[in-house]
CSV table of C-alpha atoms in Angstrom, one decimal:
chain,number,residue,atom,x,y,z
A,1250,MET,CA,-21.4,14.7,-8.3
A,1251,ASP,CA,-19.9,18.0,-9.4
A,1252,GLN,CA,-16.7,17.0,-11.3
A,1253,ASP,CA,-15.1,20.4,-10.8
A,1254,THR,CA,-15.5,20.6,-7.0
A,1255,GLY,CA,-15.9,16.9,-6.1
A,1256,GLU,CA,-18.7,17.9,-3.7
A,1257,HIS,CA,-22.1,16.1,-3.5
A,1258,GLU,CA,-25.2,16.3,-1.5
A,1259,ARG,CA,-25.4,14.5,1.8
A,1260,ASP,CA,-28.3,13.6,4.1
A,1261,GLN,CA,-26.0,13.8,7.1
A,1262,PRO,CA,-22.9,15.9,6.2
A,1263,ASP,CA,-21.2,16.0,9.6
A,1264,ALA,CA,-19.1,13.4,11.3
A,1265,PRO,CA,-19.5,12.9,15.1
A,1266,ALA,CA,-18.3,15.8,17.1
A,1267,ASP,CA,-15.6,13.7,18.8
A,1268,GLU,CA,-14.1,12.6,15.5
A,1269,SER,CA,-11.6,14.4,13.3
A,1270,VAL,CA,-9.4,13.2,10.5
A,1271,ALA,CA,-5.8,14.1,9.7
A,1272,ILE,CA,-3.6,13.0,6.8
A,1273,GLU,CA,0.2,12.5,7.3
A,1274,PHE,CA,2.2,12.8,4.1
A,1275,CYS,CA,5.9,13.5,3.7
A,1276,GLY,CA,6.2,14.8,7.3
A,1277,GLU,CA,3.3,17.2,6.9
A,1278,TRP,CA,-0.2,17.1,8.2
A,1279,PHE,CA,-3.4,18.0,6.4
A,1280,ARG,CA,-6.9,18.2,8.0
A,1281,PRO,CA,-10.2,17.7,6.0
A,1282,VAL,CA,-13.2,19.6,7.3
A,1283,ALA,CA,-16.6,18.0,7.8
A,1284,GLY,CA,-19.1,19.3,5.3
A,1285,THR,CA,-16.7,19.5,2.4
A,1286,THR,CA,-15.0,16.9,0.2
A,1287,TYR,CA,-11.2,16.8,0.6
A,1288,ALA,CA,-9.5,15.6,-2.6
A,1289,ILE,CA,-6.1,13.9,-3.0
A,1290,GLY,CA,-4.2,13.6,-6.3
A,1291,ARG,CA,-2.2,15.5,-8.9
A,1292,ASP,CA,-4.4,18.6,-8.9
A,1293,ALA,CA,-6.3,18.5,-5.6
A,1294,ASP,CA,-6.5,19.9,-2.1
A,1295,LEU,CA,-3.5,17.6,-1.2
A,1296,ILE,CA,-1.1,17.5,-4.2
A,1297,ILE,CA,0.8,14.2,-4.1
A,1298,ASP,CA,3.0,14.7,-7.1
A,1299,THR,CA,2.9,16.2,-10.7
A,1300,ASN,CA,3.3,12.6,-12.0
A,1301,PRO,CA,1.2,12.6,-15.2
A,1302,TYR,CA,0.2,8.9,-14.5
A,1303,LEU,CA,-1.5,10.0,-11.3
A,1304,HIS,CA,-5.2,11.0,-11.5
A,1305,ARG,CA,-6.0,14.7,-10.9
A,1306,ARG,CA,-8.2,13.5,-8.1
A,1307,LEU,CA,-7.6,9.9,-7.0
A,1308,LEU,CA,-8.9,9.9,-3.4
A,1309,ALA,CA,-11.6,11.9,-1.5
A,1310,ILE,CA,-12.3,12.1,2.2
A,1311,ASP,CA,-15.6,13.4,3.5
A,1312,ALA,CA,-18.2,12.9,6.2
A,1313,GLU,CA,-21.5,11.2,5.7
A,1314,HIS,CA,-24.1,9.3,7.8
A,1315,GLY,CA,-22.1,10.0,11.0
A,1316,LEU,CA,-18.8,8.6,9.6
A,1317,TRP,CA,-15.7,9.7,7.8
A,1318,TRP,CA,-15.2,8.0,4.5
A,1319,LEU,CA,-12.3,7.4,2.1
A,1320,SER,CA,-13.3,7.1,-1.6
A,1321,ASN,CA,-11.4,6.1,-4.7
A,1322,THR,CA,-12.6,8.7,-7.2
A,1323,GLY,CA,-10.0,7.6,-9.9
A,1324,GLN,CA,-10.7,5.6,-13.0
A,1325,SER,CA,-7.9,3.1,-13.3
A,1326,ILE,CA,-5.8,3.1,-10.1
A,1327,SER,CA,-6.5,0.7,-7.3
A,1328,VAL,CA,-5.5,1.7,-3.8
A,1329,SER,CA,-4.1,-0.6,-1.1
A,1330,LEU,CA,-5.1,-0.1,2.5
A,1331,ALA,CA,-3.9,-1.5,5.8
A,1332,THR,CA,-3.7,-0.8,9.5
A,1333,PRO,CA,0.0,-0.2,10.6
A,1334,ASP,CA,0.2,-3.7,12.0
A,1335,GLY,CA,-1.1,-5.4,8.8
A,1336,ALA,CA,-4.0,-7.0,10.6
A,1337,TYR,CA,-6.6,-5.4,8.3
A,1338,GLN,CA,-6.0,-5.1,4.6
A,1339,ALA,CA,-8.1,-4.1,1.7
A,1340,VAL,CA,-7.9,-3.0,-2.0
A,1341,LEU,CA,-10.0,0.0,-2.8
A,1342,GLY,CA,-10.9,-0.1,-6.5
A,1343,PRO,CA,-12.2,2.8,-8.6
A,1344,GLY,CA,-15.6,4.0,-7.4
A,1345,ALA,CA,-15.4,2.2,-4.1
A,1346,ARG,CA,-15.2,3.7,-0.6
A,1347,VAL,CA,-14.6,2.5,3.0
A,1348,PRO,CA,-15.5,4.1,6.4
A,1349,LEU,CA,-12.5,5.3,8.4
A,1350,VAL,CA,-13.0,3.3,11.6
A,1351,PHE,CA,-9.4,2.6,12.6
A,1352,PRO,CA,-7.0,5.0,14.5
A,1353,ALA,CA,-4.6,4.9,11.6
A,1354,LEU,CA,-4.9,3.6,8.0
A,1355,VAL,CA,-1.9,3.3,5.7
A,1356,VAL,CA,-2.7,4.1,2.1
A,1357,MET,CA,-0.5,3.0,-0.8
A,1358,PHE,CA,-1.0,3.4,-4.5
A,1359,THR,CA,1.2,3.2,-7.7
A,1360,ALA,CA,1.1,5.6,-10.7
A,1361,GLY,CA,3.6,4.8,-13.4
A,1362,ALA,CA,7.0,3.9,-11.9
A,1363,PHE,CA,6.3,5.4,-8.5
A,1364,THR,CA,4.5,4.1,-5.4
A,1365,TYR,CA,3.1,6.6,-2.9
A,1366,GLU,CA,2.3,6.3,0.8
A,1367,LEU,CA,0.3,8.3,3.2
A,1368,THR,CA,-1.5,7.7,6.5
A,1369,VAL,CA,-5.0,8.7,7.5
A,1370,HIS,CA,-5.5,9.2,11.3
A,1371,THR,CA,-8.9,9.3,12.8
A,1372,ASP,CA,-9.6,10.5,16.3
A,1373,GLY,CA,-12.4,8.8,18.2
A,1374,SER,CA,-12.2,5.8,15.9
A,1375,ARG,CA,-14.5,2.8,16.5
A,1376,PHE,CA,-11.9,0.0,16.2
A,1377,THR,CA,-8.5,-0.7,17.7
A,1378,VAL,CA,-5.7,-2.7,16.2
A,1379,ARG,CA,-3.9,-5.7,17.7
A,1380,ASP,CA,-0.2,-6.5,17.8
A,1381,ALA,CA,1.4,-7.4,14.5
A,1382,PHE,CA,1.8,-11.1,13.5
A,1383,PRO,CA,4.8,-12.6,15.2
A,1384,ARG,CA,7.4,-13.9,12.8
A,1385,THR,CA,8.8,-17.4,13.4
A,1386,VAL,CA,11.7,-19.0,11.6
A,1387,ASP,CA,12.0,-22.7,10.9
A,1388,GLU,CA,15.8,-23.2,10.8
A,1389,HIS,CA,15.4,-26.7,9.4
A,1390,VAL,CA,13.7,-25.8,6.2
A,1391,GLY,CA,14.7,-22.1,5.8
A,1392,THR,CA,11.2,-20.7,5.7
A,1393,THR,CA,9.7,-17.6,7.4
A,1394,THR,CA,6.1,-17.7,8.4
A,1395,VAL,CA,4.0,-14.5,8.8
A,1396,GLY,CA,0.4,-15.3,9.4
A,1397,ALA,CA,-0.6,-18.0,7.0
A,1398,VAL,CA,2.1,-17.3,4.3
A,1399,ALA,CA,5.4,-19.1,4.4
A,1400,LEU,CA,8.3,-17.8,2.4
A,1401,THR,CA,11.6,-19.5,1.6
A,1402,ALA,CA,14.8,-17.6,2.3
A,1403,SER,CA,15.2,-16.7,-1.3
A,1404,GLN,CA,11.6,-15.5,-1.7
A,1405,ARG,CA,12.0,-13.3,1.3
A,1406,LEU,CA,15.2,-11.9,-0.1
A,1407,LEU,CA,13.5,-11.1,-3.4
A,1408,LEU,CA,10.8,-9.2,-1.6
A,1409,VAL,CA,13.3,-7.2,0.4
A,1410,ALA,CA,15.2,-6.2,-2.8
A,1411,MET,CA,11.9,-5.1,-4.4
A,1412,CYS,CA,10.7,-3.2,-1.3
A,1413,GLU,CA,14.1,-1.7,-0.4
A,1414,PRO,CA,13.4,1.9,-1.6
A,1415,ILE,CA,10.2,2.0,0.5
A,1416,LEU,CA,11.7,0.3,3.5
A,1417,ARG,CA,14.7,2.7,3.5
A,1418,GLY,CA,12.5,5.7,3.1
A,1419,GLY,CA,10.4,4.8,6.1
A,1420,MET,CA,7.1,5.1,4.2
A,1421,VAL,CA,7.2,8.9,4.1
A,1422,GLY,CA,6.2,9.8,0.6
A,1423,SER,CA,7.0,8.4,-2.8
A,1424,SER,CA,9.4,5.6,-3.8
A,1425,GLN,CA,10.3,4.1,-7.2
A,1426,VAL,CA,9.7,0.4,-7.5
A,1427,PRO,CA,12.9,-1.2,-8.9
A,1428,THR,CA,12.8,-2.9,-12.2
A,1429,SER,CA,13.2,-6.7,-12.3
A,1430,ALA,CA,16.7,-6.2,-13.8
A,1431,ALA,CA,17.7,-3.7,-11.1
A,1432,ALA,CA,16.5,-6.0,-8.3
A,1433,ALA,CA,18.2,-9.0,-9.9
A,1434,GLU,CA,21.5,-7.1,-10.1
A,1435,ARG,CA,21.1,-6.0,-6.5
A,1436,LEU,CA,20.9,-9.6,-5.5
A,1437,GLY,CA,23.5,-10.9,-7.9
A,1438,TRP,CA,21.0,-13.2,-9.6
A,1439,PRO,CA,20.6,-13.9,-13.3
A,1440,LEU,CA,17.4,-12.1,-14.5
A,1441,THR,CA,15.9,-15.5,-15.5
A,1442,THR,CA,16.4,-16.7,-11.9
A,1443,PHE,CA,14.8,-13.6,-10.5
A,1444,ASN,CA,11.8,-13.8,-12.8
A,1445,ARG,CA,11.3,-17.5,-12.0
A,1446,LYS,CA,11.3,-16.7,-8.3
A,1447,LEU,CA,9.0,-13.7,-8.8
A,1448,ASP,CA,6.5,-16.0,-10.6
A,1449,ASN,CA,6.7,-18.4,-7.7
A,1450,VAL,CA,6.1,-15.7,-5.1
A,1451,CYS,CA,3.1,-14.2,-7.1
A,1452,ASP,CA,1.6,-17.7,-7.5
A,1453,LYS,CA,1.9,-18.4,-3.8
A,1454,LEU,CA,0.3,-15.2,-2.7
A,1455,ASP,CA,-2.4,-15.5,-5.4
A,1456,ARG,CA,-3.3,-18.9,-4.0
A,1457,GLU,CA,-3.6,-17.2,-0.6
A,1458,GLY,CA,-6.1,-14.7,-2.0
A,1459,VAL,CA,-3.9,-11.7,-2.6
A,1460,ARG,CA,-5.5,-9.7,-5.4
A,1461,GLY,CA,-3.8,-8.0,-8.3
A,1462,LEU,CA,-1.0,-10.5,-8.9
A,1463,ARG,CA,-2.7,-12.2,-11.9
A,1464,GLY,CA,-4.5,-10.6,-14.8
A,1465,GLY,CA,-6.8,-13.6,-15.4
A,1466,VAL,CA,-6.6,-17.3,-15.8
A,1467,GLY,CA,-3.0,-18.2,-16.6
A,1468,LYS,CA,-2.1,-14.5,-17.1
A,1469,LEU,CA,0.2,-12.4,-15.0
A,1470,ALA,CA,-1.0,-8.8,-14.1
A,1471,THR,CA,1.0,-6.1,-15.9
A,1472,ASN,CA,1.5,-4.1,-12.7
A,1473,ARG,CA,2.2,-7.1,-10.4
A,1474,ARG,CA,5.5,-5.8,-9.1
A,1475,ALA,CA,3.9,-2.7,-7.7
A,1476,ARG,CA,1.0,-4.7,-6.2
A,1477,LEU,CA,3.5,-7.2,-4.8
A,1478,VAL,CA,5.5,-4.4,-3.1
A,1479,GLU,CA,2.3,-2.8,-1.7
A,1480,HIS,CA,1.2,-6.1,-0.2
A,1481,ALA,CA,4.6,-7.1,1.2
A,1482,VAL,CA,5.0,-3.8,2.9
A,1483,LEU,CA,1.5,-3.3,4.2
A,1484,SER,CA,1.2,-6.9,5.4
A,1485,ARG,CA,4.6,-6.7,7.0
A,1486,LEU,CA,5.9,-9.7,5.1
A,1487,VAL,CA,9.1,-7.7,5.0
A,1488,THR,CA,10.2,-4.8,7.2
A,1489,ALA,CA,13.1,-2.4,7.6
A,1490,ALA,CA,14.6,-5.0,10.0
A,1491,ASP,CA,15.1,-7.3,7.0
A,1492,LEU,CA,17.3,-4.9,5.1
A,1493,PRO,CA,20.6,-6.3,6.4
A,1494,LEU,CA,19.8,-9.4,4.4
A,1495,LEU,CA,20.7,-7.5,1.3
A,1496,ASP,CA,24.1,-6.7,2.7
A,1497,GLU,CA,24.6,-10.3,3.5
A,1498,ALA,CA,23.7,-11.3,0.0
A,1499,GLY,CA,26.1,-8.7,-1.4
A,1500,ALA,CA,28.9,-10.0,0.8
A,1501,GLN,CA,28.3,-13.6,-0.4
A,1502,LYS,CA,28.3,-12.7,-4.1
A,1503,SER,CA,31.6,-10.7,-3.7
């Protein structure tokens, strides 16, 4: 691969004639062209931000073997992917790539203190998405179940507090993940209580197979807050409809 251009040789450079790709970011649309590599990053075709923690070229979109592909061309940042309904989810590590086979794919990644979101739309895609998981509430035990993951009321509230900037922004660009201290203050909890509940949520999701919340046996991942926020938003564990819970919590502490 040419490191300056990001282009490489292809046996079949063109995508099918009925397929095109468009990227939606911060209310603007960007359209890669088959036969070229479209780069996304700090210094690329699509400039996400000047954030020095963001790779110059983190993602690439190109056409090969009759498909459009999304590649992680960075060295240290993993990228979270999901369909808008959360039914399909994946983590794209450095050097990996996936075919763009869904009508829309939400892409989230974190660099430093900021989390970024964009959506890749593919016309003529090969797969369709189903309706989102229904949410059911068990009033007797105070848990919320989404798919196979059950959250207590306090665990759900913790996630809403951590995801608040993204949920209020409507996933339109970049958001800053709140620190544990800021989220604890938002909820009116002691920091020790917040950290204990954060440990419990990460442990629960780790047991369900969510990657990136632990750094190894008995160790917590250093960027677990960002990964937790990405998973909670993309899997629809929490949505903008949950934001009133924060006002209710604020009213109770006052």
